[in-house]
Amino acid sequence: MRFFGRKKKHGAPASVPEHIAIILDGNGRWARKRGMPRTAGHARGAETFRRVATYCRDIGVKYLTAYAFSTENWRRPPEEVAEIWRLLREYLDETYERMERDRVKVRILGGREEMPEDVRELLAKIDEKSRRIDGITLCLCINYGSRDEITRAARLLAEDAAAGKISPEEITEDSIASRLYSAGIPDPDLVIRPSGEVRLSNFLLWQCAYSELYFTDTLWPDFGEEDIDRAVAEYNRRDRRYGGVKG
Ligand code: IPE
Ligand code: IPE
Ligand code: MG
Protein backbone atom coordinates (compact mmCIF):
# COMPACT_ATOMS: atom_id res chain seq x y z
CA MET A 1 0.00 0.00 0.00
CA ARG A 2 1.23 3.49 -0.69
CA PHE A 3 0.49 6.04 1.95
CA PHE A 4 1.38 9.63 1.25
CA GLY A 5 -0.34 11.11 4.25
CA ARG A 6 -2.93 12.74 2.01
CA LYS A 7 -5.89 14.40 3.63
CA LYS A 8 -9.43 13.57 2.66
CA LYS A 9 -10.78 15.54 -0.23
CA HIS A 10 -14.51 15.19 -0.38
CA GLY A 11 -16.03 16.68 2.73
CA ALA A 12 -15.96 15.20 6.20
CA PRO A 13 -18.30 12.31 6.86
CA ALA A 14 -20.02 12.62 10.26
CA SER A 15 -18.53 9.43 11.57
CA VAL A 16 -16.17 7.02 9.94
CA PRO A 17 -16.89 3.32 10.47
CA GLU A 18 -14.19 1.65 12.52
CA HIS A 19 -14.25 -1.39 10.24
CA ILE A 20 -15.08 -1.34 6.53
CA ALA A 21 -15.19 -4.60 4.56
CA ILE A 22 -15.25 -4.59 0.77
CA ILE A 23 -16.12 -7.34 -1.72
CA LEU A 24 -13.82 -6.48 -4.62
CA ASP A 25 -16.23 -7.37 -7.43
CA GLY A 26 -16.74 -6.39 -11.04
CA ASN A 27 -13.20 -6.66 -12.42
CA GLY A 28 -14.18 -9.04 -15.21
CA ARG A 29 -17.10 -6.94 -16.42
CA TRP A 30 -14.99 -3.77 -16.29
CA ALA A 31 -12.50 -5.38 -18.66
CA ARG A 32 -15.10 -6.93 -20.97
CA LYS A 33 -16.79 -3.55 -21.42
CA ARG A 34 -13.48 -2.32 -22.79
CA GLY A 35 -12.86 -5.34 -25.00
CA MET A 36 -10.00 -6.42 -22.77
CA PRO A 37 -9.33 -9.83 -21.19
CA ARG A 38 -10.78 -10.36 -17.70
CA THR A 39 -7.26 -10.46 -16.31
CA ALA A 40 -6.78 -6.80 -17.27
CA GLY A 41 -9.68 -6.05 -14.95
CA HIS A 42 -7.96 -7.83 -12.07
CA ALA A 43 -4.80 -5.78 -12.60
CA ARG A 44 -6.82 -2.57 -12.59
CA GLY A 45 -8.77 -3.81 -9.54
CA ALA A 46 -5.51 -4.29 -7.64
CA GLU A 47 -4.50 -0.70 -8.44
CA THR A 48 -7.87 0.52 -7.24
CA PHE A 49 -7.41 -1.33 -3.99
CA ARG A 50 -4.07 0.38 -3.36
CA ARG A 51 -5.72 3.79 -3.78
CA VAL A 52 -8.86 3.03 -1.81
CA ALA A 53 -6.91 1.44 1.06
CA THR A 54 -4.77 4.56 1.33
CA TYR A 55 -7.85 6.73 1.40
CA CYS A 56 -9.54 4.60 4.07
CA ARG A 57 -6.49 4.94 6.26
CA ASP A 58 -6.41 8.68 5.73
CA ILE A 59 -10.02 9.16 6.82
CA GLY A 60 -9.41 7.14 9.99
CA VAL A 61 -10.70 3.64 9.27
CA LYS A 62 -9.07 1.27 11.80
CA TYR A 63 -9.82 -2.05 10.12
CA LEU A 64 -10.13 -2.56 6.39
CA THR A 65 -11.08 -5.97 5.06
CA ALA A 66 -10.91 -6.98 1.41
CA TYR A 67 -12.43 -10.07 -0.16
CA ALA A 68 -9.87 -10.85 -2.84
CA PHE A 69 -10.21 -14.56 -3.62
CA SER A 70 -12.91 -16.93 -2.45
CA THR A 71 -12.86 -20.68 -1.88
CA GLU A 72 -15.22 -20.84 -4.87
CA ASN A 73 -13.02 -18.77 -7.18
CA TRP A 74 -10.87 -21.87 -7.91
CA ARG A 75 -13.71 -22.84 -10.28
CA ARG A 76 -12.55 -20.20 -12.77
CA PRO A 77 -10.41 -20.97 -15.84
CA PRO A 78 -6.85 -21.90 -14.78
CA GLU A 79 -5.30 -18.94 -16.66
CA GLU A 80 -7.49 -16.50 -14.77
CA VAL A 81 -6.75 -18.16 -11.42
CA ALA A 82 -3.02 -18.05 -12.20
CA GLU A 83 -3.14 -14.35 -13.06
CA ILE A 84 -5.08 -13.50 -9.89
CA TRP A 85 -2.47 -15.36 -7.82
CA ARG A 86 0.33 -13.57 -9.63
CA LEU A 87 -1.27 -10.24 -8.70
CA LEU A 88 -1.83 -11.40 -5.12
CA ARG A 89 1.84 -12.38 -4.81
CA GLU A 90 2.89 -9.02 -6.19
CA TYR A 91 0.64 -7.21 -3.74
CA LEU A 92 1.77 -9.31 -0.79
CA ASP A 93 5.45 -8.79 -1.65
CA GLU A 94 4.93 -5.07 -1.86
CA THR A 95 2.93 -5.05 1.37
CA TYR A 96 5.65 -6.99 3.18
CA GLU A 97 8.23 -4.41 2.12
CA ARG A 98 6.12 -1.39 3.03
CA MET A 99 4.10 -2.40 6.07
CA GLU A 100 6.51 -1.15 8.70
CA ARG A 101 6.96 2.23 7.08
CA ASP A 102 3.22 2.59 6.43
CA ARG A 103 2.32 1.16 9.85
CA VAL A 104 -0.05 -1.44 8.45
CA LYS A 105 -0.78 -4.59 10.38
CA VAL A 106 -1.88 -7.40 8.07
CA ARG A 107 -4.16 -10.32 8.87
CA ILE A 108 -4.76 -13.05 6.34
CA LEU A 109 -8.20 -14.66 6.48
CA GLY A 110 -8.40 -17.92 4.56
CA GLY A 111 -7.15 -21.46 4.32
CA ARG A 112 -3.42 -21.67 3.71
CA GLU A 113 -3.14 -25.41 3.02
CA GLU A 114 -4.30 -24.97 -0.57
CA MET A 115 -1.92 -22.08 -1.24
CA PRO A 116 1.38 -22.43 -3.09
CA GLU A 117 4.37 -22.99 -0.80
CA ASP A 118 6.07 -19.65 -1.59
CA VAL A 119 2.89 -17.75 -0.73
CA ARG A 120 2.61 -19.60 2.58
CA GLU A 121 6.18 -18.65 3.41
CA LEU A 122 5.53 -15.04 2.57
CA LEU A 123 2.38 -15.03 4.71
CA ALA A 124 4.34 -16.42 7.66
CA LYS A 125 6.80 -13.54 7.29
CA ILE A 126 3.92 -11.04 7.11
CA ASP A 127 2.39 -12.56 10.28
CA GLU A 128 5.70 -12.18 12.04
CA LYS A 129 6.18 -8.53 11.03
CA SER A 130 2.55 -7.72 11.89
CA ARG A 131 3.12 -8.69 15.52
CA ARG A 132 5.48 -5.74 15.86
CA ILE A 133 3.26 -3.17 14.12
CA ASP A 134 0.61 -1.01 15.63
CA GLY A 135 -1.53 0.81 13.07
CA ILE A 136 -4.46 0.21 10.71
CA THR A 137 -5.28 -3.48 10.38
CA LEU A 138 -5.64 -4.72 6.84
CA CYS A 139 -7.48 -8.04 6.62
CA LEU A 140 -6.97 -9.80 3.31
CA CYS A 141 -9.44 -12.58 2.56
CA ILE A 142 -7.59 -14.98 0.32
CA ASN A 143 -8.88 -18.48 -0.32
CA TYR A 144 -11.59 -17.37 2.07
CA GLY A 145 -15.06 -18.83 2.46
CA SER A 146 -17.32 -18.16 5.39
CA ARG A 147 -18.74 -21.67 5.50
CA ASP A 148 -15.24 -23.10 5.39
CA GLU A 149 -14.22 -20.79 8.24
CA ILE A 150 -17.18 -21.79 10.41
CA THR A 151 -16.65 -25.48 9.60
CA ARG A 152 -13.03 -25.23 10.74
CA ALA A 153 -14.08 -23.53 13.97
CA ALA A 154 -16.59 -26.34 14.61
CA ARG A 155 -13.85 -28.90 14.01
CA LEU A 156 -11.49 -27.16 16.43
CA LEU A 157 -14.18 -27.10 19.10
CA ALA A 158 -14.99 -30.75 18.50
CA GLU A 159 -11.30 -31.61 18.90
CA ASP A 160 -11.16 -29.71 22.19
CA ALA A 161 -14.33 -31.45 23.35
CA ALA A 162 -13.01 -34.88 22.36
CA ALA A 163 -9.77 -34.13 24.24
CA GLY A 164 -11.79 -33.17 27.31
CA LYS A 165 -10.59 -29.55 27.22
CA ILE A 166 -14.06 -28.10 26.82
CA SER A 167 -17.55 -29.37 27.59
CA PRO A 168 -20.50 -28.79 25.22
CA GLU A 169 -22.09 -26.37 27.71
CA GLU A 170 -18.97 -24.23 27.56
CA ILE A 171 -19.40 -23.59 23.84
CA THR A 172 -20.45 -19.98 23.47
CA GLU A 173 -20.59 -17.37 20.73
CA ASP A 174 -17.21 -16.15 21.99
CA SER A 175 -15.63 -19.59 21.85
CA ILE A 176 -16.78 -19.91 18.25
CA ALA A 177 -15.68 -16.37 17.29
CA SER A 178 -12.26 -16.93 18.80
CA ARG A 179 -11.72 -19.88 16.46
CA LEU A 180 -12.59 -18.02 13.29
CA TYR A 181 -9.85 -16.52 11.09
CA SER A 182 -11.10 -13.14 12.28
CA ALA A 183 -10.49 -13.86 15.99
CA GLY A 184 -9.90 -10.62 17.86
CA ILE A 185 -11.04 -8.36 15.01
CA PRO A 186 -14.24 -6.37 15.63
CA ASP A 187 -17.15 -7.17 13.30
CA PRO A 188 -17.42 -5.00 10.18
CA ASP A 189 -19.56 -1.91 10.65
CA LEU A 190 -20.03 -1.41 6.92
CA VAL A 191 -19.84 -3.94 4.08
CA ILE A 192 -19.51 -2.52 0.57
CA ARG A 193 -20.27 -4.58 -2.52
CA PRO A 194 -19.70 -2.92 -5.87
CA SER A 195 -20.72 -4.26 -9.30
CA GLY A 196 -24.49 -4.46 -8.88
CA GLU A 197 -24.64 -7.91 -7.32
CA VAL A 198 -26.79 -7.97 -4.20
CA ARG A 199 -25.45 -10.94 -2.28
CA LEU A 200 -22.66 -11.82 0.14
CA SER A 201 -21.12 -14.72 -1.82
CA ASN A 202 -19.90 -16.55 1.29
CA PHE A 203 -18.28 -13.47 2.85
CA LEU A 204 -18.09 -13.08 6.66
CA LEU A 205 -21.53 -14.60 7.29
CA TRP A 206 -20.95 -14.86 11.04
CA GLN A 207 -19.24 -11.49 11.41
CA CYS A 208 -21.78 -9.53 9.35
CA ALA A 209 -24.77 -10.41 11.53
CA TYR A 210 -25.30 -6.72 12.32
CA SER A 211 -23.21 -4.98 9.68
CA GLU A 212 -24.71 -2.30 7.50
CA LEU A 213 -24.73 -3.47 3.88
CA TYR A 214 -24.11 -1.09 1.00
CA PHE A 215 -24.55 -2.14 -2.62
CA THR A 216 -23.64 -0.04 -5.63
CA ASP A 217 -23.58 -0.59 -9.40
CA THR A 218 -20.09 0.91 -9.76
CA LEU A 219 -17.61 -1.75 -10.86
CA TRP A 220 -14.69 -2.22 -8.50
CA PRO A 221 -11.97 -0.91 -10.88
CA ASP A 222 -13.97 2.33 -11.23
CA PHE A 223 -14.18 2.79 -7.47
CA GLY A 224 -12.74 5.96 -6.04
CA GLU A 225 -12.57 8.11 -2.95
CA GLU A 226 -15.97 9.64 -3.68
CA ASP A 227 -17.55 6.16 -3.75
CA ILE A 228 -16.18 5.51 -0.27
CA ASP A 229 -17.54 8.89 0.85
CA ARG A 230 -20.96 8.00 -0.56
CA ALA A 231 -20.97 4.67 1.27
CA VAL A 232 -19.88 6.31 4.53
CA ALA A 233 -22.53 9.02 4.14
CA GLU A 234 -25.17 6.34 3.64
CA TYR A 235 -23.81 4.50 6.68
CA ASN A 236 -24.32 7.65 8.72
CA ARG A 237 -27.99 7.73 7.71
CA ARG A 238 -28.56 4.22 9.04
CA ASP A 239 -29.98 3.56 12.47
CA ARG A 240 -28.23 0.60 14.07
CA ARG A 241 -30.54 -0.99 16.62
CA TYR A 242 -29.11 -4.49 17.13
CA GLY A 243 -32.59 -5.80 17.82
CA GLY A 244 -33.30 -3.16 20.45
CA VAL A 245 -35.44 -0.03 20.23
CA LYS A 246 -34.37 3.49 19.48
CA GLY A 247 -33.47 5.84 22.33
C1 IPE B 1 -13.79 -9.83 -8.62
O1 IPE B 1 -14.14 -9.53 -9.93
C2 IPE B 1 -12.46 -10.48 -8.49
C3 IPE B 1 -12.50 -11.86 -7.99
C4 IPE B 1 -13.58 -12.53 -7.71
C5 IPE B 1 -11.23 -12.53 -7.81
P1 IPE B 1 -14.80 -10.62 -10.86
O2 IPE B 1 -13.72 -11.35 -11.56
O3 IPE B 1 -15.74 -11.47 -10.11
O4 IPE B 1 -15.56 -9.70 -11.88
P2 IPE B 1 -16.98 -9.97 -12.51
O5 IPE B 1 -17.92 -10.17 -11.37
O6 IPE B 1 -16.87 -11.19 -13.37
O7 IPE B 1 -17.26 -8.74 -13.28
C1 IPE C 1 -17.05 -12.65 -4.66
O1 IPE C 1 -17.17 -12.33 -6.00
C2 IPE C 1 -15.66 -13.07 -4.33
C3 IPE C 1 -14.64 -12.03 -4.42
C4 IPE C 1 -14.84 -10.79 -4.79
C5 IPE C 1 -13.31 -12.43 -4.04
P1 IPE C 1 -17.61 -13.42 -7.08
O2 IPE C 1 -17.60 -12.73 -8.38
O3 IPE C 1 -16.78 -14.63 -6.94
O4 IPE C 1 -19.09 -13.75 -6.59
P2 IPE C 1 -20.33 -14.35 -7.39
O5 IPE C 1 -19.85 -15.56 -8.13
O6 IPE C 1 -20.80 -13.29 -8.31
O7 IPE C 1 -21.34 -14.64 -6.34
MG1 MG D 1 -17.70 -11.33 -9.71
Short mmCIF file of C-alpha atoms in Angstrom, two decimals, residues 84-182:
data_model
loop_
_atom_site.label_atom_id
_atom_site.label_comp_id
_atom_site.label_asym_id
_atom_site.label_seq_id
_atom_site.Cartn_x
_atom_site.Cartn_y
_atom_site.Cartn_z
CA ILE A 84 -5.08 -13.50 -9.89
CA TRP A 85 -2.47 -15.36 -7.82
CA ARG A 86 0.33 -13.57 -9.63
CA LEU A 87 -1.27 -10.24 -8.70
CA LEU A 88 -1.83 -11.40 -5.12
CA ARG A 89 1.84 -12.38 -4.81
CA GLU A 90 2.89 -9.02 -6.19
CA TYR A 91 0.64 -7.21 -3.74
CA LEU A 92 1.77 -9.31 -0.79
CA ASP A 93 5.45 -8.79 -1.65
CA GLU A 94 4.93 -5.07 -1.86
CA THR A 95 2.93 -5.05 1.37
CA TYR A 96 5.65 -6.99 3.18
CA GLU A 97 8.23 -4.41 2.12
CA ARG A 98 6.12 -1.39 3.03
CA MET A 99 4.10 -2.40 6.07
CA GLU A 100 6.51 -1.15 8.70
CA ARG A 101 6.96 2.23 7.08
CA ASP A 102 3.22 2.59 6.43
CA ARG A 103 2.32 1.16 9.85
CA VAL A 104 -0.05 -1.44 8.45
CA LYS A 105 -0.78 -4.59 10.38
CA VAL A 106 -1.88 -7.40 8.07
CA ARG A 107 -4.16 -10.32 8.87
CA ILE A 108 -4.76 -13.05 6.34
CA LEU A 109 -8.20 -14.66 6.48
CA GLY A 110 -8.40 -17.92 4.56
CA GLY A 111 -7.15 -21.46 4.32
CA ARG A 112 -3.42 -21.67 3.71
CA GLU A 113 -3.14 -25.41 3.02
CA GLU A 114 -4.30 -24.97 -0.57
CA MET A 115 -1.92 -22.08 -1.24
CA PRO A 116 1.38 -22.43 -3.09
CA GLU A 117 4.37 -22.99 -0.80
CA ASP A 118 6.07 -19.65 -1.59
CA VAL A 119 2.89 -17.75 -0.73
CA ARG A 120 2.61 -19.60 2.58
CA GLU A 121 6.18 -18.65 3.41
CA LEU A 122 5.53 -15.04 2.57
CA LEU A 123 2.38 -15.03 4.71
CA ALA A 124 4.34 -16.42 7.66
CA LYS A 125 6.80 -13.54 7.29
CA ILE A 126 3.92 -11.04 7.11
CA ASP A 127 2.39 -12.56 10.28
CA GLU A 128 5.70 -12.18 12.04
CA LYS A 129 6.18 -8.53 11.03
CA SER A 130 2.55 -7.72 11.89
CA ARG A 131 3.12 -8.69 15.52
CA ARG A 132 5.48 -5.74 15.86
CA ILE A 133 3.26 -3.17 14.12
CA ASP A 134 0.61 -1.01 15.63
CA GLY A 135 -1.53 0.81 13.07
CA ILE A 136 -4.46 0.21 10.71
CA THR A 137 -5.28 -3.48 10.38
CA LEU A 138 -5.64 -4.72 6.84
CA CYS A 139 -7.48 -8.04 6.62
CA LEU A 140 -6.97 -9.80 3.31
CA CYS A 141 -9.44 -12.58 2.56
CA ILE A 142 -7.59 -14.98 0.32
CA ASN A 143 -8.88 -18.48 -0.32
CA TYR A 144 -11.59 -17.37 2.07
CA GLY A 145 -15.06 -18.83 2.46
CA SER A 146 -17.32 -18.16 5.39
CA ARG A 147 -18.74 -21.67 5.50
CA ASP A 148 -15.24 -23.10 5.39
CA GLU A 149 -14.22 -20.79 8.24
CA ILE A 150 -17.18 -21.79 10.41
CA THR A 151 -16.65 -25.48 9.60
CA ARG A 152 -13.03 -25.23 10.74
CA ALA A 153 -14.08 -23.53 13.97
CA ALA A 154 -16.59 -26.34 14.61
CA ARG A 155 -13.85 -28.90 14.01
CA LEU A 156 -11.49 -27.16 16.43
CA LEU A 157 -14.18 -27.10 19.10
CA ALA A 158 -14.99 -30.75 18.50
CA GLU A 159 -11.30 -31.61 18.90
CA ASP A 160 -11.16 -29.71 22.19
CA ALA A 161 -14.33 -31.45 23.35
CA ALA A 162 -13.01 -34.88 22.36
CA ALA A 163 -9.77 -34.13 24.24
CA GLY A 164 -11.79 -33.17 27.31
CA LYS A 165 -10.59 -29.55 27.22
CA ILE A 166 -14.06 -28.10 26.82
CA SER A 167 -17.55 -29.37 27.59
CA PRO A 168 -20.50 -28.79 25.22
CA GLU A 169 -22.09 -26.37 27.71
CA GLU A 170 -18.97 -24.23 27.56
CA ILE A 171 -19.40 -23.59 23.84
CA THR A 172 -20.45 -19.98 23.47
CA GLU A 173 -20.59 -17.37 20.73
CA ASP A 174 -17.21 -16.15 21.99
CA SER A 175 -15.63 -19.59 21.85
CA ILE A 176 -16.78 -19.91 18.25
CA ALA A 177 -15.68 -16.37 17.29
CA SER A 178 -12.26 -16.93 18.80
CA ARG A 179 -11.72 -19.88 16.46
CA LEU A 180 -12.59 -18.02 13.29
CA TYR A 181 -9.85 -16.52 11.09
CA SER A 182 -11.10 -13.14 12.28
#
